Coordinates of C-alpha atoms in Angstrom, one line a residue:
M1 CA 0.0 0.0 0.0
C2 CA 1.4 3.4 -1.0
A3 CA 1.0 6.1 1.7
Y4 CA -0.2 9.6 2.0
E5 CA 3.2 11.0 2.6
R6 CA 5.6 12.3 -0.1
L7 CA 9.0 10.8 -0.6
N8 CA 11.6 13.3 -1.8
N9 CA 8.7 15.7 -2.6
S10 CA 6.8 13.2 -4.8
Y11 CA 3.6 11.6 -3.6
S12 CA 4.2 7.9 -2.6
C13 CA 1.5 6.7 -5.0
H14 CA 3.2 8.2 -8.1
N15 CA 6.8 7.8 -7.0
S16 CA 8.4 5.6 -9.6
K17 CA 11.7 5.2 -7.8
L18 CA 9.9 3.9 -4.8
L19 CA 7.3 1.6 -6.5
N20 CA 9.0 0.5 -9.7
G21 CA 12.6 0.9 -8.6
L22 CA 12.9 -0.2 -5.0
L23 CA 9.8 -2.4 -4.5
K24 CA 9.2 -4.1 -7.9
T25 CA 12.8 -4.3 -9.1
E26 CA 15.3 -4.3 -6.3
L27 CA 13.1 -6.3 -3.9
G28 CA 11.4 -8.4 -6.6
F29 CA 7.9 -7.7 -5.3
Q30 CA 5.4 -9.8 -7.4
G31 CA 2.2 -8.6 -5.9
F32 CA 0.2 -5.4 -6.6
V33 CA 0.4 -1.9 -5.2
V34 CA -2.9 -0.5 -3.8
S35 CA -3.3 3.1 -2.7
D36 CA -4.2 4.1 0.8
W37 CA -7.7 5.6 0.9
F38 CA -7.8 8.8 -1.3
A39 CA -4.0 8.8 -1.6
Q40 CA -4.0 8.9 -5.4
H41 CA -3.3 12.4 -6.9
T42 CA -2.6 11.8 -10.6
G43 CA -3.9 9.5 -13.4
I44 CA -1.3 8.4 -15.9
A45 CA 1.6 9.3 -13.7
S46 CA 0.5 7.0 -10.9
A47 CA -0.2 4.2 -13.3
T48 CA 3.2 4.4 -15.0
A49 CA 4.9 4.9 -11.6
G50 CA 3.8 1.5 -10.3
L51 CA 0.3 1.9 -8.7
D52 CA -2.0 -1.0 -9.7
M53 CA -5.2 -0.5 -7.7
V54 CA -7.0 2.5 -6.3
M55 CA -9.0 2.7 -3.1
P56 CA -11.8 3.4 -2.4
Y57 CA -12.6 4.0 -6.0
G58 CA -10.7 4.9 -9.2
Y59 CA -13.1 6.8 -11.4
E60 CA -11.7 10.3 -10.5
F61 CA -8.3 9.8 -12.2
W62 CA -8.7 6.4 -13.9
G63 CA -11.8 4.7 -15.2
D64 CA -12.6 6.0 -18.6
N65 CA -9.6 8.3 -18.4
L66 CA -7.2 5.3 -18.2
T67 CA -9.0 3.7 -21.2
E68 CA -8.6 6.9 -23.2
A69 CA -4.9 7.0 -22.2
V70 CA -4.3 3.6 -23.8
R71 CA -6.2 4.6 -26.9
N72 CA -4.2 7.8 -27.4
G73 CA -0.8 6.1 -26.7
S74 CA -0.2 7.8 -23.3
I75 CA 0.2 4.5 -21.7
S76 CA 0.8 1.0 -23.2
E77 CA -1.8 -1.8 -23.2
G78 CA 1.0 -4.0 -22.0
H79 CA 1.5 -1.9 -18.9
I80 CA -2.3 -2.2 -18.1
N81 CA -2.0 -5.9 -18.6
N82 CA 0.9 -6.1 -16.1
M83 CA -1.3 -4.2 -13.5
A84 CA -4.2 -6.6 -14.0
A85 CA -1.9 -9.7 -14.0
R86 CA -0.5 -8.6 -10.6
I87 CA -3.9 -8.3 -9.1
M88 CA -5.2 -11.6 -10.5
A89 CA -2.0 -13.4 -9.4
A90 CA -2.9 -12.5 -5.8
W91 CA -6.3 -13.8 -6.4
Y92 CA -5.0 -17.2 -7.5
F93 CA -2.2 -17.2 -4.9
S94 CA -4.8 -17.0 -2.1
H95 CA -6.8 -19.8 -3.8
Q96 CA -9.9 -17.6 -4.4
D97 CA -10.6 -19.9 -7.4
D98 CA -11.2 -22.7 -4.9
K99 CA -14.9 -23.6 -5.3
S100 CA -15.1 -24.8 -1.7
L101 CA -14.6 -21.3 -0.4
P102 CA -17.6 -19.1 0.2
P103 CA -18.5 -16.8 -2.7
V104 CA -16.8 -13.4 -2.7
G105 CA -18.7 -10.8 -0.8
V106 CA -20.5 -13.1 1.6
G107 CA -21.1 -11.2 4.8
L108 CA -20.8 -7.7 3.2
T109 CA -23.7 -5.4 2.5
A110 CA -23.8 -2.3 0.4
N111 CA -25.4 -0.4 3.3
F112 CA -23.5 -1.1 6.5
E113 CA -26.2 0.7 8.5
D114 CA -28.9 -1.8 7.3
H115 CA -29.5 -3.9 10.4
R116 CA -31.6 -6.3 8.3
A117 CA -28.3 -7.6 6.7
P118 CA -27.4 -11.1 7.8
T119 CA -24.9 -11.6 10.6
I120 CA -21.9 -13.7 9.6
D121 CA -20.0 -15.5 12.3
A122 CA -16.5 -15.9 11.0
R123 CA -15.0 -17.2 14.3
D124 CA -13.0 -20.5 14.4
P125 CA -13.4 -22.2 17.8
N126 CA -9.9 -23.6 17.3
D127 CA -8.5 -20.1 17.6
A128 CA -9.5 -19.7 21.3
G129 CA -6.3 -21.1 22.7
L130 CA -4.1 -19.1 20.3
L131 CA -5.9 -15.8 21.2
M132 CA -5.4 -16.5 24.9
E133 CA -1.7 -17.5 24.5
G134 CA -1.1 -14.3 22.5
A135 CA -2.7 -12.2 25.2
I136 CA -0.5 -13.7 27.9
Q137 CA 2.8 -13.5 26.0
G138 CA 2.4 -9.8 25.2
H139 CA 2.8 -8.9 28.9
V140 CA 6.2 -7.6 30.1
L141 CA 7.1 -7.7 33.8
V142 CA 9.6 -4.9 34.4
K143 CA 9.6 -4.7 38.2
N144 CA 9.0 -7.3 40.9
V145 CA 10.4 -6.8 44.4
K146 CA 9.5 -8.0 47.9
N147 CA 8.1 -11.2 46.4
S148 CA 5.1 -9.2 45.3
L149 CA 4.2 -11.5 42.4
P150 CA 2.8 -13.9 41.9
L151 CA 0.0 -13.4 44.4
K152 CA -0.1 -16.1 47.1
A153 CA -3.7 -16.9 48.2
P154 CA -4.6 -13.2 49.0
R155 CA -7.2 -12.7 51.7
M156 CA -8.0 -9.2 50.5
L157 CA -7.4 -7.2 47.3
S158 CA -8.1 -3.6 46.5
I159 CA -8.5 -2.7 42.8
Y160 CA -8.1 0.9 41.4
G161 CA -8.1 2.7 38.2
Y162 CA -10.2 3.6 35.2
D163 CA -8.7 0.8 33.1
A164 CA -9.9 -2.0 35.5
K165 CA -13.5 -2.1 34.3
L166 CA -15.3 -2.7 31.0
P167 CA -16.3 0.4 29.0
D168 CA -19.7 1.8 29.9
K169 CA -21.1 0.7 26.5
S170 CA -20.0 -1.1 23.3
F171 CA -23.1 -0.8 21.1
S172 CA -23.4 2.3 18.8
S173 CA -24.9 2.7 15.3
G174 CA -23.3 4.0 12.1
G175 CA -20.1 3.2 10.4
Y176 CA -17.8 5.5 12.4
N177 CA -18.5 4.7 16.1
G178 CA -16.6 3.8 19.3
W179 CA -16.9 0.1 18.8
A180 CA -16.0 0.0 15.1
L181 CA -12.9 2.2 15.8
G182 CA -11.8 0.4 18.9
L183 CA -12.4 3.4 21.0
Q184 CA -15.2 2.2 23.4
S185 CA -13.2 3.8 26.3
Q186 CA -12.5 7.1 24.6
N187 CA -14.1 9.9 22.6
Y188 CA -14.2 8.4 19.1
R189 CA -15.0 11.8 17.5
S190 CA -11.4 12.9 18.0
I191 CA -10.5 10.1 15.6
V192 CA -13.3 10.7 13.1
C193 CA -12.2 14.3 12.9
G194 CA -8.7 13.0 12.0
F195 CA -10.0 11.6 8.8
G196 CA -11.6 14.9 7.6
P197 CA -14.3 17.4 8.2
I198 CA -17.1 14.8 8.6
G199 CA -16.8 14.9 12.3
G200 CA -17.5 18.5 13.0
Q201 CA -15.8 20.1 16.0
C202 CA -12.8 18.0 16.9
P203 CA -12.2 17.3 20.6
A204 CA -8.6 16.7 21.6
F205 CA -7.3 13.1 21.7
E206 CA -6.5 12.3 25.3
P207 CA -3.4 10.4 26.3
I208 CA -5.5 7.9 28.2
A209 CA -8.8 6.1 27.6
I210 CA -10.5 7.2 30.8
N211 CA -13.8 5.3 30.3
G212 CA -12.7 1.8 30.7
T213 CA -10.1 -0.9 29.9
M214 CA -8.2 -0.7 26.6
I215 CA -7.6 -3.9 24.7
G216 CA -6.5 -2.6 21.3
G217 CA -5.6 0.5 19.3
G218 CA -7.9 2.9 17.5
G219 CA -8.8 3.2 13.8
S220 CA -7.2 0.5 11.7
G221 CA -5.6 -0.9 14.9
A222 CA -9.1 -1.6 16.4
V223 CA -10.1 -4.8 18.0
T224 CA -13.8 -5.5 17.7
P225 CA -14.4 -8.8 19.6
V226 CA -17.6 -10.5 20.6
Y227 CA -16.7 -10.1 24.2
M228 CA -14.2 -8.3 26.4
S229 CA -12.7 -9.7 29.6
S230 CA -11.8 -6.8 31.8
P231 CA -9.3 -7.1 34.7
F232 CA -11.9 -6.6 37.3
D233 CA -14.3 -9.2 35.9
A234 CA -11.6 -11.8 35.8
L235 CA -10.2 -10.9 39.2
E236 CA -13.7 -11.0 40.7
K237 CA -14.3 -14.5 39.3
R238 CA -11.0 -15.6 40.8
A239 CA -11.8 -14.0 44.1
R240 CA -15.2 -15.6 44.3
R241 CA -13.6 -19.0 43.7
E242 CA -10.9 -18.5 46.3
G243 CA -12.9 -16.6 48.9
T244 CA -10.9 -13.4 48.6
Q245 CA -12.4 -10.1 49.8
L246 CA -12.4 -7.5 47.1
F247 CA -12.6 -3.7 47.3
W248 CA -12.6 -1.4 44.2
D249 CA -12.7 2.2 43.1
F250 CA -12.9 2.9 39.3
N251 CA -13.6 6.6 39.6
T252 CA -10.7 7.6 41.8
E253 CA -11.8 11.3 41.7
N254 CA -8.9 13.7 41.7
A255 CA -6.6 10.7 41.5
T256 CA -7.3 9.8 45.2
S257 CA -9.1 7.0 46.9
N258 CA -9.6 5.2 50.2
I259 CA -7.0 2.5 51.1
N260 CA -7.9 -0.5 53.2
S261 CA -4.7 -1.1 55.2
N262 CA -5.5 -4.8 55.5
S263 CA -5.3 -5.4 51.7
D264 CA -2.6 -7.9 50.7
A265 CA -2.1 -5.9 47.5
C266 CA -3.4 -2.8 45.8
L267 CA -3.8 -3.4 42.0
V268 CA -3.8 -0.2 39.9
F269 CA -4.8 -0.3 36.3
L270 CA -3.8 2.4 33.8
N271 CA -3.5 2.8 30.1
A272 CA -1.8 4.8 27.4
A273 CA -3.9 5.3 24.3
S274 CA -3.0 5.6 20.6
S275 CA -4.9 5.5 17.3
E276 CA -4.7 5.9 13.6
G277 CA -5.6 9.4 12.5
V278 CA -4.0 11.3 15.3
D279 CA -0.6 11.7 17.0
R280 CA -0.1 10.6 20.6
P281 CA -0.2 13.8 22.7
S282 CA 2.3 12.6 25.2
V283 CA 4.2 9.5 26.6
R284 CA 3.0 10.2 30.2
D285 CA -0.2 11.3 32.0
S286 CA -0.3 13.4 35.1
F287 CA -3.6 12.0 36.3
S288 CA -2.5 8.4 36.1
D289 CA 0.9 9.2 37.7
S290 CA -0.9 11.0 40.6
L291 CA -3.2 8.0 41.0
V292 CA -0.2 5.6 41.4
K293 CA 1.6 7.9 43.9
N294 CA -1.5 8.4 46.0
I295 CA -2.3 4.7 46.2
A296 CA 1.3 3.8 46.9
A297 CA 1.5 6.4 49.7
D298 CA -0.8 4.3 51.8
C299 CA -0.4 0.8 50.4
D300 CA 2.9 -1.0 50.8
N301 CA 2.2 -3.5 48.1
T302 CA 1.1 -1.5 45.0
I303 CA 1.1 -3.4 41.7
V304 CA 0.7 -1.4 38.6
T305 CA -0.5 -2.7 35.2
I306 CA -0.5 -0.5 32.1
H307 CA -2.4 -1.3 29.0
N308 CA -0.1 0.7 26.7
A309 CA 0.1 1.3 22.9
G310 CA 3.8 1.9 22.8
V311 CA 6.2 3.7 25.2
R312 CA 4.9 5.0 28.5
L313 CA 7.2 6.8 30.9
V314 CA 7.1 5.6 34.6
D315 CA 9.9 7.6 36.3
E316 CA 7.3 9.6 38.3
W317 CA 6.8 6.6 40.6
I318 CA 8.8 3.6 39.5
E319 CA 11.3 4.0 42.4
H320 CA 8.6 4.5 45.0
P321 CA 9.3 1.8 47.7
N322 CA 5.7 0.8 47.8
V323 CA 5.4 0.2 44.1
T324 CA 6.5 -3.4 44.2
A325 CA 5.6 -4.7 40.7
V326 CA 4.9 -3.2 37.3
I327 CA 3.6 -4.9 34.1
F328 CA 3.4 -3.4 30.6
A329 CA 0.4 -5.3 29.4
H330 CA 0.2 -3.7 26.0
L331 CA -2.9 -4.5 24.0
P332 CA -4.0 -8.1 24.8
G333 CA -7.3 -8.2 22.9
Q334 CA -10.5 -9.9 24.1
D335 CA -8.9 -12.1 26.8
S336 CA -7.2 -9.2 28.4
G337 CA -8.6 -9.6 32.0
E338 CA -8.2 -13.4 32.0
A339 CA -4.6 -13.1 30.8
I340 CA -3.5 -10.6 33.4
T341 CA -5.2 -12.6 36.2
K342 CA -3.4 -15.8 35.2
I343 CA -0.1 -13.9 35.3
L344 CA -0.8 -12.1 38.6
Y345 CA -1.7 -15.4 40.3
G346 CA 1.3 -17.3 38.8
D347 CA -0.7 -19.7 36.7
V348 CA 1.8 -18.8 34.0
S349 CA 5.1 -16.9 34.2
P350 CA 5.3 -13.7 32.2
S351 CA 7.9 -14.0 29.4
G352 CA 7.5 -11.0 27.2
K353 CA 10.4 -8.6 26.4
L354 CA 10.2 -4.9 25.6
P355 CA 10.2 -4.1 21.8
Y356 CA 11.3 -0.6 22.7
S357 CA 13.4 1.2 25.4
V358 CA 11.6 3.0 28.1
P359 CA 13.6 6.2 28.7
R360 CA 13.7 8.2 31.9
N361 CA 12.5 11.4 30.3
E362 CA 11.3 12.7 26.9
S363 CA 14.6 14.6 26.6
D364 CA 16.4 11.3 26.2
Y365 CA 14.9 11.1 22.7
G366 CA 16.6 14.4 21.7
P367 CA 15.3 16.1 18.5
V368 CA 13.6 12.9 17.4
Y369 CA 10.8 13.5 19.9
A370 CA 10.0 16.9 18.4
P371 CA 7.3 16.9 15.8
V372 CA 8.1 18.1 12.2
T373 CA 6.9 21.7 11.9
H374 CA 6.6 24.2 9.0
S375 CA 7.7 27.8 8.8
G376 CA 4.6 29.0 6.9
W377 CA 5.5 28.8 3.2
D378 CA 5.9 25.0 3.4
R379 CA 2.7 24.3 5.5
Y380 CA 1.3 22.0 2.8
F381 CA 4.5 20.0 2.4
P382 CA 6.5 19.8 5.7
Q383 CA 9.6 17.7 5.3
D384 CA 11.4 15.3 7.6
D385 CA 15.0 14.5 6.5
F386 CA 15.4 11.6 9.0
K387 CA 18.9 12.8 9.9
E388 CA 19.0 10.2 12.7
G389 CA 19.3 7.4 10.2
V390 CA 19.3 4.0 11.9
F391 CA 20.1 5.6 15.3
T392 CA 16.7 5.3 16.9
D393 CA 15.7 3.7 20.3
Y394 CA 18.5 1.5 21.8
R395 CA 20.9 2.2 18.9
A396 CA 20.7 6.0 19.7
F397 CA 20.9 5.4 23.5
D398 CA 24.0 3.2 23.0
R399 CA 25.7 5.8 20.9
E400 CA 24.9 8.7 23.2
G401 CA 25.6 6.8 26.4
I402 CA 22.1 7.3 27.7
D403 CA 21.0 4.9 30.4
P404 CA 17.3 4.1 29.8
R405 CA 14.9 3.1 32.7
F406 CA 14.2 -0.2 30.9
E407 CA 16.3 -1.2 27.9
F408 CA 15.1 -2.7 24.6
G409 CA 14.6 -6.4 25.1
F410 CA 14.2 -6.3 28.9
G411 CA 11.7 -8.4 30.7
L412 CA 11.5 -10.4 33.9
T413 CA 9.9 -13.8 34.7
Y414 CA 9.2 -15.6 38.0
T415 CA 12.5 -17.4 37.8
T416 CA 16.1 -16.7 36.8
F417 CA 18.3 -17.8 33.9
E418 CA 22.0 -18.2 33.2
Y419 CA 23.7 -18.2 29.8
S420 CA 26.7 -20.2 28.8
N421 CA 28.5 -22.2 26.1
L422 CA 28.5 -19.7 23.2
K423 CA 29.5 -21.3 19.9
I424 CA 29.9 -19.8 16.4
E425 CA 30.1 -22.0 13.4
N426 CA 30.8 -20.6 9.9
T427 CA 28.6 -22.4 7.4
V428 CA 30.3 -21.2 4.2
D429 CA 33.9 -20.9 3.1
S430 CA 34.9 -17.3 3.7
S431 CA 37.1 -17.4 0.7
T432 CA 34.1 -17.8 -1.5
L433 CA 32.3 -14.7 -0.2
T434 CA 32.1 -11.5 -2.3
S435 CA 31.6 -8.0 -1.0
Y436 CA 28.3 -7.6 -2.9
P437 CA 25.5 -10.2 -3.5
M438 CA 25.6 -11.8 -6.9
G439 CA 22.4 -14.0 -6.9
P440 CA 19.3 -13.4 -9.0
I441 CA 16.5 -11.2 -7.7
I442 CA 13.8 -13.0 -5.8
P443 CA 11.1 -11.5 -3.6
G444 CA 13.2 -9.7 -0.9
G445 CA 16.2 -8.9 -3.1
H446 CA 19.2 -10.9 -4.3
S447 CA 18.8 -14.5 -3.4
D448 CA 22.1 -14.9 -1.7
L449 CA 21.2 -12.1 0.8
W450 CA 19.3 -14.9 2.6
D451 CA 22.1 -17.4 2.6
T452 CA 23.1 -18.5 6.1
I453 CA 26.7 -17.4 6.7
A454 CA 27.0 -18.7 10.3
T455 CA 25.1 -20.5 13.1
V456 CA 25.3 -19.3 16.7
T457 CA 24.2 -21.4 19.6
A458 CA 24.2 -20.9 23.4
D459 CA 22.8 -22.7 26.5
V460 CA 20.1 -21.2 28.7
T461 CA 19.7 -22.7 32.2
N462 CA 16.8 -22.1 34.5
T463 CA 18.4 -21.5 37.9
G464 CA 15.1 -20.9 39.8
S465 CA 12.2 -23.0 40.9
V466 CA 9.5 -22.1 38.3
E467 CA 9.2 -23.3 34.8
A468 CA 9.2 -20.3 32.4
A469 CA 10.2 -19.2 28.9
E470 CA 13.2 -17.1 28.1
I471 CA 13.7 -15.0 25.0
A472 CA 17.4 -15.1 24.2
Q473 CA 18.6 -12.4 21.9
L474 CA 21.5 -12.1 19.4
Y475 CA 23.2 -8.8 18.7
V476 CA 25.9 -8.1 16.1
G477 CA 28.3 -5.2 15.7
I478 CA 29.2 -4.3 12.1
P479 CA 32.9 -3.3 12.2
M480 CA 32.5 0.0 10.3
Q481 CA 32.3 3.7 11.2
D482 CA 28.9 5.3 11.7
Q483 CA 27.3 2.0 12.6
P484 CA 25.5 1.2 15.8
I485 CA 27.5 -0.5 18.6
R486 CA 25.3 -3.5 18.2
Q487 CA 22.1 -4.4 16.4
L488 CA 19.5 -7.1 17.1
R489 CA 19.8 -9.9 14.6
G490 CA 17.9 -12.7 16.1
F491 CA 16.0 -14.1 19.0
D492 CA 14.9 -17.6 20.1
K493 CA 12.2 -18.4 22.8
V494 CA 12.6 -21.5 24.8
T495 CA 10.6 -22.9 27.7
V496 CA 13.0 -24.2 30.4
P497 CA 11.9 -26.3 33.5
P498 CA 13.7 -25.6 36.8
E499 CA 17.4 -26.7 36.9
E500 CA 17.3 -27.7 33.3
T501 CA 19.1 -26.3 30.2
R502 CA 18.0 -25.6 26.7
T503 CA 20.0 -24.7 23.7
V504 CA 19.1 -21.6 21.6
E505 CA 20.1 -21.3 18.0
F506 CA 20.4 -18.3 15.6
K507 CA 21.0 -18.3 11.9
L508 CA 23.0 -15.3 10.7
R509 CA 22.3 -14.5 7.0
R510 CA 24.4 -12.5 4.7
R511 CA 21.8 -9.7 4.9
D512 CA 22.2 -9.7 8.7
L513 CA 25.9 -8.9 8.4
S514 CA 25.7 -6.4 5.5
T515 CA 25.4 -2.7 5.5
W516 CA 24.0 -0.5 2.8
D517 CA 26.7 1.0 0.5
V518 CA 25.5 4.3 -0.8
H519 CA 28.2 4.5 -3.5
G520 CA 27.7 0.9 -4.6
Q521 CA 23.9 1.1 -4.2
N522 CA 24.0 -2.4 -2.8
W523 CA 24.3 -4.4 0.4
R524 CA 28.0 -4.8 1.3
L525 CA 29.5 -7.6 3.3
L526 CA 32.8 -6.7 5.0
V527 CA 34.8 -9.7 3.8
G528 CA 37.9 -10.3 5.8
S529 CA 36.6 -8.6 9.0
D530 CA 35.7 -9.7 12.5
Y531 CA 32.1 -9.2 13.6
P532 CA 31.5 -9.0 17.4
V533 CA 28.6 -11.3 18.3
Y534 CA 26.7 -11.0 21.6
V535 CA 24.0 -13.2 23.2
G536 CA 22.0 -12.4 26.3
A537 CA 18.7 -11.4 27.9
S538 CA 18.4 -7.8 26.6
S539 CA 20.3 -5.1 24.7
R540 CA 22.1 -4.1 27.9
N541 CA 22.4 -7.6 29.5
L542 CA 24.6 -9.6 27.1
K543 CA 26.6 -12.1 29.1
L544 CA 28.2 -13.9 26.2
S545 CA 30.4 -12.5 23.4
A546 CA 32.7 -13.8 20.7
N547 CA 33.9 -12.8 17.2
L548 CA 32.7 -14.1 13.9
S549 CA 35.5 -14.0 11.3
L550 CA 34.7 -13.7 7.6

């Protein structure tokens, strides 16, 4: 899909270098290119540049105009045939010609507000276990002190926060509504306005979804399940089964609440919202931060869970002695409440790792955090030159010597692991390697970019008393100036019983060890060089290291 943005001042959907050059030639892409909604701005130019399909409709620039362009010689019939062939190839590749499949269009109606249209149940009961497992594995435990977690047969729990309960409603009519946009807990009109003037007066998009728990993103990131398991509902069910006394406060007016001093733990639920159509206004929220501090001031076992769409700063309270455990729960989907309950009670051990660094302050991001602005004359085409290059997140923090609060790849479990026995085996004769790939173009680029150059193995031992999974990570340093100190090049997740050892394995491909050569306009392998290789639990916790010689 070609985007709304321009690349080098040319709209993405009629940028020939991008579509014909990089995508269809260098990367050997065999599918078709479709425009984002209303992202087409030209007729013949977009067709010759590599656009194959227009959404939501093509009559403004194409239609009869494209037919006339063929007739008058502005574009060749062969080019139109190539566009059609790419679209039809996708049809056959996805087996749409299979007569056993439902006819195309089943479940769709021309008028989405027509409630007489049949309801189509597209669920597969076999997916239930996968959905639950995905919800569980997306949780990242970043703090756990004083043996706070897992909970051990609590007699009394207190639950706080706007994110603990279900949204007040899910049903609403019309195409653009809170349920359809995944914004049951927020003001969906702030997103509708982001797509144009149809929404009228645009309210500001808030950094939190204050009206209930958040299980997904907004807009195209929406989750529209048939049910939602909220943290409170799942905890209430567990408490009823185990005879635990529950207290709760979802309103927490002015970020304060009453604390029952007999509570075994105080569970605080927050969120950090995001959606298609708007920018996140911040990576912190003063109301939520005050709530945590006020609860922790009177509860010596405060456990914080954040349903977050991306980075969320926590330095306002992370070092508070009464904040004993913190979980980044991310966006678990329909089984959100059941998943966090299983983790809190130790039915499963959390095993997720952060796919981003959590800095101590916004200033750690430097100029990257600042939005692209315009000076007046360029208001319709503001430009970002991306001067940071590949130095984003942990790669930038490593270069600048910035110590994040939680580094990229970090995550705790209910046990401990040790790493040992790092081995590197070259799988090709180094004397046969060339600086640049020589293979034919296949989908993804030159075929030999995907050749395995070396295999790396290491042992992971569970030194605790609980079975858990560990995500071992492989980082490589490319021995060249202006390159990151190390870059993630692989990960392997293994479940390890107590006092047992499992071996993790990583395949290093030519592409993993190459860097883009601007002058050669190709991926360059530094033949004859030593590549530092690191294996460990995160980007800042790499216990094992060795050199790969090419």
